[in-house]
Short mmCIF file of C-alpha atoms and ligand atoms in Angstrom, two decimals:
data_model
loop_
_atom_site.label_atom_id
_atom_site.label_comp_id
_atom_site.label_asym_id
_atom_site.label_seq_id
_atom_site.Cartn_x
_atom_site.Cartn_y
_atom_site.Cartn_z
CA UNK A 18 -9.25 12.80 -13.65
CA UNK A 19 -12.19 10.04 -12.53
CA UNK A 20 -11.13 6.35 -12.41
CA UNK A 21 -11.71 5.83 -16.41
CA UNK A 22 -8.54 7.28 -16.42
CA UNK A 23 -7.06 4.93 -14.42
CA UNK A 24 -8.43 1.91 -17.17
CA UNK A 25 -5.60 1.16 -18.27
CA UNK A 26 -3.66 0.10 -15.12
CA UNK A 27 -6.02 -1.67 -13.99
CA UNK A 28 -6.47 -4.37 -16.82
CA UNK A 29 -2.44 -4.71 -16.51
CA UNK A 30 -2.66 -5.36 -13.46
CA UNK A 31 -1.71 -8.52 -13.08
CA UNK A 32 -2.57 -9.64 -9.77
CA UNK A 33 0.62 -10.84 -9.10
CA UNK A 34 -0.46 -9.30 -5.06
CA UNK A 35 3.28 -7.25 -5.09
CA UNK A 36 0.97 -4.94 -2.94
CA UNK A 37 0.14 -6.66 -0.77
CA UNK A 38 3.56 -7.22 1.21
CA UNK A 39 7.02 -4.24 1.66
CA UNK A 40 9.47 -4.77 -0.98
CA UNK A 41 10.47 -8.32 -0.73
CA UNK A 42 14.37 -6.75 -0.03
CA UNK A 43 13.60 -4.80 1.87
CA UNK A 44 11.73 -8.02 3.82
CA UNK A 45 13.60 -8.77 6.96
CA UNK A 46 11.10 -11.24 9.37
CA UNK A 47 8.25 -13.25 8.65
CA UNK A 48 6.52 -11.17 11.04
CA UNK A 49 6.92 -8.25 9.87
CA UNK A 50 6.80 -8.52 6.14
CA UNK A 51 3.58 -7.25 5.31
CA UNK A 52 3.07 -4.08 3.49
CA UNK A 53 -0.91 -3.75 3.04
CA UNK A 54 -3.06 -3.38 6.59
CA UNK A 55 -6.35 -3.54 4.48
CA UNK A 56 -5.79 -6.65 3.18
CA UNK A 57 -4.37 -7.90 6.67
CA UNK A 58 -6.82 -7.82 7.73
CA UNK A 59 -9.82 -7.68 5.61
CA UNK A 60 -8.91 -10.95 4.21
CA UNK A 61 -9.67 -11.21 1.01
CA UNK A 62 -8.01 -10.26 -2.13
CA UNK A 63 -11.17 -6.96 -2.73
CA UNK A 64 -9.23 -5.43 0.22
CA UNK A 65 -5.19 -5.28 -1.96
CA UNK A 66 -5.23 -2.31 -3.98
CA UNK A 67 -4.54 -5.03 -6.85
CA UNK A 68 -8.58 -6.82 -5.86
CA UNK A 69 -9.47 -2.50 -5.58
CA UNK A 70 -9.14 -2.38 -9.74
CA UNK A 71 -10.71 -5.50 -10.46
CA UNK A 72 -14.23 -3.88 -8.90
CA UNK A 73 -12.99 -0.89 -10.28
CA UNK A 74 -12.73 -2.43 -14.21
CA UNK A 75 -15.94 -4.66 -13.34
CA UNK A 76 -18.17 -0.83 -12.11
CA UNK A 77 -16.71 0.90 -14.55
CA UNK A 78 -17.75 -2.28 -17.14
CA UNK A 79 -21.48 -1.99 -16.19
CA UNK A 80 -20.83 -5.62 -14.02
CA UNK A 81 -21.32 -5.10 -10.16
CA UNK A 82 -22.74 -2.43 -8.40
CA UNK A 83 -22.03 -1.07 -5.83
CA UNK A 84 -23.66 -2.69 -2.74
CA UNK A 85 -22.25 -2.02 1.71
CA UNK A 86 -20.07 -4.66 1.25
CA UNK A 87 -18.60 -2.61 -2.57
CA UNK A 88 -18.25 0.49 -0.43
CA UNK A 89 -16.27 -1.32 2.64
CA UNK A 90 -14.25 -3.20 0.42
CA UNK A 91 -13.47 0.01 -1.11
CA UNK A 92 -13.24 2.41 2.07
CA UNK A 93 -11.51 0.11 4.54
CA UNK A 94 -7.80 0.90 3.54
CA UNK A 95 -5.85 4.01 5.07
CA UNK A 96 -4.42 4.67 1.44
CA UNK A 97 -1.10 5.06 3.33
CA UNK A 98 0.12 4.35 -0.61
CA UNK A 99 2.96 0.63 0.87
CA UNK A 100 0.44 -0.61 -1.51
CA UNK A 101 2.35 1.59 -3.75
CA UNK A 102 5.93 1.69 -3.35
CA UNK A 103 5.04 -2.10 -3.62
CA UNK A 104 4.15 -2.23 -7.56
CA UNK A 105 5.63 0.17 -9.51
CA UNK A 106 8.95 -2.05 -7.66
CA UNK A 107 7.36 -5.13 -9.63
CA UNK A 108 5.30 -2.67 -12.26
CA UNK A 109 6.02 0.65 -14.50
CA UNK A 110 4.07 2.87 -15.02
CA UNK A 111 1.32 1.57 -13.34
CA UNK A 112 -0.72 4.48 -10.37
CA UNK A 113 -2.87 1.76 -8.35
CA UNK A 114 -3.39 4.60 -4.87
CA UNK A 115 -5.04 6.61 -7.22
CA UNK A 116 -6.54 4.77 -9.33
CA UNK A 117 -7.97 3.20 -5.21
CA UNK A 118 -8.44 6.57 -4.85
CA UNK A 119 -10.96 7.80 -7.99
CA UNK A 120 -13.28 4.59 -7.00
CA UNK A 121 -13.80 6.18 -3.97
CA UNK A 122 -13.50 9.33 -6.31
CA UNK A 123 -16.73 7.36 -8.03
CA UNK A 124 -18.37 5.99 -5.44
CA UNK A 125 -18.58 9.34 -2.81
CA UNK A 126 -20.85 11.07 -7.36
CA UNK A 127 -23.26 7.75 -6.06
CA UNK A 128 -23.54 8.30 -3.24
CA UNK A 129 -22.17 5.81 -1.70
CA UNK A 130 -19.76 8.00 0.98
CA UNK A 131 -19.75 5.79 3.90
CA UNK A 132 -21.86 7.98 7.29
CA UNK A 133 -19.55 8.61 9.42
CA UNK A 134 -17.37 10.71 6.85
CA UNK A 135 -19.86 12.69 5.47
CA UNK A 136 -20.02 13.95 8.14
CA UNK A 137 -16.71 15.01 9.23
CA UNK A 138 -17.46 16.28 5.64
CA UNK A 139 -20.82 18.37 7.23
CA UNK A 140 -18.40 19.40 9.96
CA UNK A 141 -16.12 21.20 7.13
CA UNK A 142 -17.87 23.09 5.40
CA UNK A 143 -19.82 24.50 9.04
CA UNK A 144 -17.08 24.65 11.10
CA UNK A 145 -14.22 24.19 8.72
CA UNK A 146 -13.07 21.52 10.73
CA UNK A 147 -13.23 17.37 10.67
CA UNK A 148 -12.84 16.36 14.47
CA UNK A 149 -16.79 18.10 14.77
CA UNK A 150 -15.39 20.33 16.91
CA UNK A 151 -16.56 24.51 17.51
CA UNK A 152 -15.25 26.99 14.86
CA UNK A 153 -14.62 29.50 17.84
CA UNK A 154 -12.20 27.26 20.01
CA UNK A 155 -10.02 27.14 17.14
CA UNK A 156 -7.22 29.38 18.19
CA UNK A 157 -7.11 28.75 22.61
CA UNK A 158 -4.30 26.42 22.07
CA UNK A 159 -1.86 29.61 21.51
CA UNK A 160 -3.97 32.21 23.22
CA UNK A 161 -2.13 32.86 25.46
CA UNK A 162 1.13 33.08 23.80
CA UNK A 163 1.45 36.67 22.19
CA UNK A 164 2.09 35.96 19.03
CA UNK A 165 1.98 38.03 16.30
CA UNK A 166 -1.40 37.36 15.00
CA UNK A 167 -1.30 37.16 10.70
CA UNK A 168 -5.58 38.31 9.90
CA UNK A 169 -3.67 41.52 10.51
CA UNK A 170 0.22 41.88 11.55
CA UNK A 171 2.53 40.61 8.40
CA UNK A 172 4.93 38.27 8.34
CA UNK A 173 7.11 35.41 5.74
CA UNK A 174 6.28 32.19 7.91
CA UNK A 175 3.08 31.18 9.32
CA UNK A 176 3.18 28.22 11.37
CA UNK A 177 -0.52 26.18 10.68
CA UNK A 178 -1.41 23.80 13.80
CA UNK A 179 -3.93 22.20 12.08
CA UNK A 180 -6.98 21.10 13.71
CA UNK A 181 -5.72 17.89 14.92
CA UNK A 182 -2.80 20.30 17.53
CA UNK A 183 -5.69 23.27 17.81
CA UNK A 184 -8.66 20.54 19.13
CA UNK A 185 -6.92 18.01 20.48
CA UNK A 186 -6.25 19.84 23.61
CA UNK A 187 -4.81 16.29 24.35
CA UNK A 188 -2.37 16.83 22.04
CA UNK A 189 -1.72 21.31 21.66
CA UNK A 190 0.74 20.46 23.79
CA UNK A 191 2.49 20.17 20.70
CA UNK A 192 1.49 23.17 19.09
CA UNK A 193 2.69 25.20 22.05
CA UNK A 194 5.99 23.19 21.85
CA UNK A 195 6.40 23.98 17.80
CA UNK A 196 5.53 27.88 19.51
CA UNK A 197 8.55 27.79 21.64
CA UNK A 198 11.45 26.28 20.14
CA UNK A 199 10.74 28.55 16.66
CA UNK A 200 10.64 31.64 18.94
CA UNK A 201 14.04 29.97 20.94
CA UNK A 202 15.75 30.54 17.16
CA UNK A 203 14.20 33.78 17.04
CA UNK A 204 12.07 32.68 13.95
CA UNK A 205 9.79 36.23 12.97
CA UNK A 206 5.92 33.54 11.71
CA UNK A 207 3.07 33.99 12.64
CA UNK A 208 -0.97 32.36 12.99
CA UNK A 209 -4.47 32.34 11.85
CA UNK A 210 -5.03 30.85 14.90
CA UNK A 211 -8.97 31.69 15.62
CA UNK A 212 -9.35 31.93 12.42
CA UNK A 213 -6.90 28.67 10.91
CA UNK A 214 -9.02 26.27 7.73
CA UNK A 215 -8.15 23.56 7.46
CA UNK A 216 -5.80 21.97 5.08
CA UNK A 217 -8.46 19.26 3.17
CA UNK A 218 -6.05 17.24 2.51
CA UNK A 219 -8.69 14.15 4.95
CA UNK A 220 -11.36 15.21 2.52
CA UNK A 221 -9.24 14.26 -0.79
CA UNK A 222 -8.39 11.44 0.67
CA UNK A 223 -12.35 10.62 1.48
CA UNK A 224 -12.39 10.62 -2.46
CA UNK A 225 -14.21 13.99 -2.24
CA UNK A 226 -12.93 16.60 -5.27
CA UNK A 227 -14.43 20.11 -3.73
CA UNK A 228 -12.92 20.33 -0.59
CA UNK A 229 -9.42 20.32 -0.69
CA UNK A 230 -10.25 22.92 -3.82
CA UNK A 231 -11.73 25.71 -1.14
CA UNK A 232 -8.98 24.54 1.48
CA UNK A 233 -5.98 26.25 -1.22
CA UNK A 234 -8.09 28.84 -2.26
CA UNK A 235 -8.51 30.41 0.67
CA UNK A 236 -5.81 29.81 2.71
CA UNK A 237 -3.33 30.46 0.16
CA UNK A 238 -5.49 34.34 -0.57
CA UNK A 239 -5.37 34.90 3.73
CA UNK A 240 -1.96 33.87 3.20
CA UNK A 241 -0.84 36.03 0.14
CA UNK A 242 -2.74 38.52 1.62
CA UNK A 243 -0.12 38.33 4.76
CA UNK A 244 2.54 38.31 2.77
CA UNK A 245 3.49 34.74 3.86
CA UNK A 246 6.09 33.23 2.14
CA UNK A 247 6.74 29.82 3.70
CA UNK A 248 4.74 27.49 5.71
CA UNK A 249 5.36 25.60 8.34
CA UNK A 250 3.87 23.01 9.49
CA UNK A 251 3.94 19.99 12.16
CA UNK A 252 1.61 18.04 10.50
CA UNK A 253 2.08 15.65 7.90
CA UNK A 254 -1.88 15.48 6.52
CA UNK A 255 -1.74 19.52 6.22
CA UNK A 256 2.54 19.08 4.41
CA UNK A 257 0.81 16.30 2.06
CA UNK A 258 -2.04 19.08 1.47
CA UNK A 259 0.02 22.30 1.32
CA UNK A 260 3.02 21.07 -0.76
CA UNK A 261 1.16 17.19 -3.45
CA UNK A 262 -2.11 18.56 -3.90
CA UNK A 263 -2.39 23.16 -3.10
CA UNK A 264 -0.43 22.93 -6.58
CA UNK A 265 -2.26 19.58 -8.43
CA UNK A 266 -5.76 21.98 -7.02
CA UNK A 267 -4.86 25.79 -7.12
CA UNK A 268 -1.47 27.02 -8.87
CA UNK A 269 -0.02 27.46 -5.50
CA UNK A 270 3.77 27.51 -4.84
CA UNK A 271 5.21 28.23 -1.96
CA UNK A 272 7.79 27.15 -0.30
CA UNK A 273 7.13 24.18 2.69
CA UNK A 274 7.47 22.85 5.41
CA UNK A 275 7.51 20.20 8.02
CA UNK A 276 8.86 21.38 11.04
CA UNK A 277 11.54 18.49 11.59
CA UNK A 278 12.75 20.20 8.52
CA UNK A 279 12.64 23.51 9.63
CA UNK A 280 14.33 22.33 13.12
CA UNK A 281 16.87 19.91 12.17
CA UNK A 282 18.05 22.57 9.84
CA UNK A 283 17.81 25.58 12.56
CA UNK A 284 20.28 22.71 14.12
CA UNK A 285 22.68 22.19 11.10
CA UNK A 286 22.66 26.21 11.57
CA UNK A 287 23.82 26.62 14.71
CA UNK A 288 21.06 28.38 15.46
CA UNK A 289 19.45 26.20 17.63
CA UNK A 290 21.54 23.80 20.32
CA UNK A 291 20.15 20.33 21.76
CA UNK A 292 22.76 20.11 24.91
CA UNK A 293 20.53 18.38 27.22
CA UNK A 294 20.86 14.75 27.61
CA UNK A 295 17.38 13.03 26.62
CA UNK A 296 18.67 9.37 28.05
CA UNK A 297 16.61 7.16 26.26
CA UNK A 298 16.37 4.75 23.69
CA UNK A 299 13.20 5.26 20.18
CA UNK A 300 12.47 4.29 17.68
CA UNK A 301 10.82 6.90 14.68
CA UNK A 302 7.48 5.51 12.67
CA UNK A 303 7.64 7.88 9.43
CA UNK A 304 4.37 9.20 8.73
CA UNK A 305 2.66 8.12 5.90
CA UNK A 306 1.86 11.83 4.43
CA UNK A 307 5.45 12.18 5.27
CA UNK A 308 7.75 10.05 4.28
CA UNK A 309 7.06 7.62 0.82
CA UNK A 310 3.31 10.83 -0.25
CA UNK A 311 6.07 13.66 1.28
CA UNK A 312 8.27 14.22 -2.50
CA UNK A 313 7.88 16.42 -4.08
CA UNK A 314 3.92 17.27 -6.31
CA UNK A 315 5.59 17.36 -10.51
CA UNK A 316 2.95 18.99 -13.31
CA UNK A 317 1.97 16.69 -15.87
CA UNK A 318 -0.79 16.62 -18.06
CA UNK A 319 0.37 14.48 -21.21
CA UNK A 320 -1.81 12.65 -23.31
CA UNK A 321 -2.89 7.76 -22.95
CA UNK A 322 -1.25 6.14 -26.10
CA UNK A 323 -0.55 3.64 -27.07
CA UNK A 324 1.82 1.56 -29.38
CA UNK A 325 1.27 -0.52 -32.57
CA UNK A 326 -2.61 -0.43 -31.36
CA UNK A 327 -1.76 -2.18 -28.18
CA UNK A 328 0.68 -1.03 -24.93
CA UNK A 329 -0.67 1.23 -23.35
CA UNK A 330 2.50 3.98 -22.67
CA UNK A 331 1.37 8.11 -21.18
CA UNK A 332 3.00 10.72 -23.12
CA UNK A 333 4.91 12.54 -21.41
CA UNK A 334 6.15 10.19 -19.53
CA UNK A 335 3.78 10.21 -15.80
CA UNK A 336 6.08 11.74 -12.40
CA UNK A 337 6.65 8.43 -11.09
CA UNK A 338 5.94 8.83 -7.11
CA UNK A 339 7.69 5.99 -6.00
CA UNK A 340 8.22 7.29 -2.21
CA UNK A 341 12.08 7.37 -1.93
CA UNK A 342 12.77 11.22 -2.16
CA UNK A 343 9.91 11.45 0.46
CA UNK A 344 11.59 13.70 3.68
CA UNK A 345 12.77 10.30 5.76
CA UNK A 346 16.40 11.99 6.97
CA UNK A 347 14.94 15.27 8.27
CA UNK A 348 13.65 12.84 11.73
CA UNK A 349 16.72 10.88 12.06
CA UNK A 350 19.43 13.65 12.31
CA UNK A 351 17.34 15.51 14.85
CA UNK A 352 16.95 12.97 16.73
CA UNK A 353 20.67 11.68 16.71
CA UNK A 354 21.73 15.03 16.68
CA UNK A 355 19.79 14.94 20.96
CA UNK A 356 22.09 14.33 23.46
CA UNK A 357 21.25 10.90 25.45
CA UNK A 358 19.24 10.10 21.47
CA UNK A 359 19.79 6.13 21.50
CA UNK A 360 17.75 5.35 17.66
CA UNK A 361 16.81 2.25 16.81
CA UNK A 362 14.87 1.71 12.94
CA UNK A 363 11.82 -1.10 12.43
CA UNK A 364 11.96 -4.06 10.95
CA UNK A 365 10.30 -1.59 8.06
CA UNK A 366 10.25 1.88 7.47
CA UNK A 367 10.93 4.85 5.09
CA UNK A 368 9.01 4.14 1.77
CA UNK A 369 8.11 0.16 3.66
CA UNK A 370 6.47 1.64 7.19
CA UNK A 371 3.42 -0.18 7.67
CA UNK A 372 1.37 2.90 8.86
CA UNK A 373 0.03 4.27 12.26
CA UNK A 374 -4.07 3.29 11.17
CA UNK A 375 -5.11 7.00 11.11
CA UNK A 376 -5.37 8.07 7.29
CA UNK A 377 -8.08 8.11 4.20
CA UNK A 378 -10.89 8.13 7.25
CA UNK A 379 -9.94 4.34 8.81
CA UNK A 380 -9.76 6.56 11.83
CA UNK A 381 -13.28 7.64 11.36
CA UNK A 382 -15.22 4.70 9.33
CA UNK A 383 -13.51 1.54 10.61
CA UNK A 384 -11.99 1.42 14.20
CA UNK A 385 -11.96 -1.25 14.56
CA UNK A 386 -8.96 -2.13 12.23
CA UNK A 387 -7.66 1.07 12.57
CA UNK A 388 -6.46 0.38 16.41
CA UNK A 389 -6.09 -3.26 14.70
CA UNK A 390 -4.07 -1.59 12.08
CA UNK A 391 -1.90 0.90 14.94
CA UNK A 392 -1.51 -2.21 17.61
CA UNK A 393 0.45 -4.32 15.11
CA UNK A 394 2.72 -0.53 14.01
CA UNK A 395 3.43 -0.83 17.89
CA UNK A 396 4.32 -4.31 18.75
CA UNK A 397 6.94 -3.59 15.77
CA UNK A 398 8.38 -1.39 17.32
CA UNK A 399 7.96 -3.00 21.24
CA UNK A 400 10.56 -5.43 18.59
CA UNK A 401 13.07 -3.49 18.50
CA UNK A 402 13.51 -2.16 22.42
CA UNK A 403 13.05 0.82 22.27
CA UNK A 404 11.96 2.53 25.44
CA UNK A 405 9.69 5.05 23.13
CA UNK A 406 8.12 4.99 19.79
CA UNK A 407 8.16 8.61 18.37
CA UNK A 408 6.60 10.73 14.97
CA UNK A 409 5.97 13.83 13.21
CA UNK A 410 2.48 13.60 12.76
CA UNK A 411 -0.92 14.08 15.51
CA UNK A 412 -2.85 11.56 13.42
CA UNK A 413 0.16 9.53 14.29
CA UNK A 414 0.53 10.38 17.83
CA UNK A 415 -2.82 9.28 18.41
CA UNK A 416 -3.65 7.10 16.86
CA UNK A 417 -0.26 4.96 19.55
CA UNK A 418 -1.55 6.52 22.04
CA UNK A 419 -4.67 5.07 21.97
CA UNK A 420 -3.53 1.95 21.08
CA UNK A 421 -0.96 1.81 23.73
CA UNK A 422 -3.38 2.97 26.56
CA UNK A 423 -5.90 0.63 25.22
CA UNK A 424 -3.99 -2.01 25.00
CA UNK A 425 -2.01 -1.85 29.09
CA UNK A 426 1.56 -1.34 27.12
CA UNK A 427 5.02 -0.15 28.41
CA UNK A 428 5.75 1.93 25.27
CA UNK A 429 5.63 5.95 25.37
CA UNK A 430 4.23 7.46 22.32
CA UNK A 431 5.76 11.16 21.67
CA UNK A 432 6.59 13.65 18.97
CA UNK A 433 9.44 14.19 17.45
CA UNK A 434 10.10 18.26 19.22
CA UNK A 435 8.65 17.61 22.90
CA UNK A 436 12.32 15.29 21.74
CA UNK A 437 13.78 18.22 20.99
CA UNK A 438 12.13 21.27 23.92
CA UNK A 439 13.04 19.01 26.58
CA UNK A 440 16.97 18.95 24.57
CA UNK A 441 16.76 22.96 24.66
S1 LIG B 530 -1.91 -3.57 -7.85
FE1 LIG B 530 0.66 -3.22 -8.44
S2 LIG B 530 1.80 -5.63 -6.97
FE2 LIG B 530 -0.98 -4.83 -6.58
S3 LIG B 530 -1.75 -6.62 -8.29
FE3 LIG B 530 -1.28 -5.74 -10.11
S4 LIG B 530 0.40 -5.72 -10.54
FE4 LIG B 530 0.48 -6.08 -8.63
S1 LIG B 531 -3.37 2.13 0.92
FE1 LIG B 531 -2.19 1.19 2.46
S2 LIG B 531 -4.46 0.05 2.95
FE2 LIG B 531 -4.71 0.18 1.42
S3 LIG B 531 -4.58 -0.88 -0.30
FE3 LIG B 531 -2.88 0.02 0.01
S4 LIG B 531 -1.79 -1.02 1.31
FE4 LIG B 531 -3.30 -1.06 2.27
#
């Protein structure tokens, strides 16, 4: 794919600006009715999906060039996909999110990758993670846990901790919690520990093509050699990479589960019993890559056609990803099965959820924007009266925890697995 493949989308964009808002029929108040963090923060049309389609057309036609400002309008975006969901409600067959990513690819190929993101990509090459951490430290979080090492042993299930839970000392406890839950349920699983590699998903969102392909081929070769049939991860970004990107870039057919899906199933099957009360009012944040972008990959090798030389269509029709079939019920059902937990919803939830601000390289390249985005979500969570904001992704938790700390908020931030562990 290239940005040229989305020329028709850019031409057909009606400039309606619906992509700036959450779906109209789901709005509950003016305060929490916006959908796009980028336009809300940037406050200029170019910071919206529709605006970027105009930028793409202009660049493709040679009517403008990439200045620093243009680069910022393209990259100061969380790639969260809220715009994509809203656009598809009023327009059929448009793919603004994919188009925006291909616009990034174009800029990267022309040498305009923001410096902070170039550093992440360099770290991916040298250390197999994007956090700049030494690769030797990757398995430290699990050293004393006595887990099967799949670089030497075999198992049908691999637990993939992901970079943030592997390297961030403040967060590694969640990976250990996940392992304790799997052991308690009697799941036969292993890890790659020090030889685990990044999923590559975040580099894809930043606008690079090669790293995710390399990561996919590396991870799949290791999984196959160890007899792995199912990969389980507590990270929404890894989940998206394994489920949506690996089939696309490396023909993966491996089964992919997020920990919330597996744990919810184990609770439903009676293999885990949540008996201890956790008296808390919580609200759940849908990670973008588990929710609206967590739908199954559908292969498509069709062609763009014109009817009577005019109306563009796709033959066969392109798969329609509109966020409706993401992972929404498993985390909610899991929370509701914990005695004492009261679940209340934020106004923007499921496919209309507001982003945490950490995606698309925003946390690394535009930290003020990223933290402002998280702060908006914290205010929305507080408006529910909840004691805690619960999520299922280390990137969301990191951004929220930073925001709560810097803003002096009382709200607690948890990964859903931490509440499960308390209830066991
Ligand atoms: S991208 Fe979609 S929602 Fe946004 S202005 Fe264009 S047609 Fe409207
Ligand atoms: S991906 Fe998210 S931040 Fe980027 S334009 Fe769409 S709604 Fe805005």
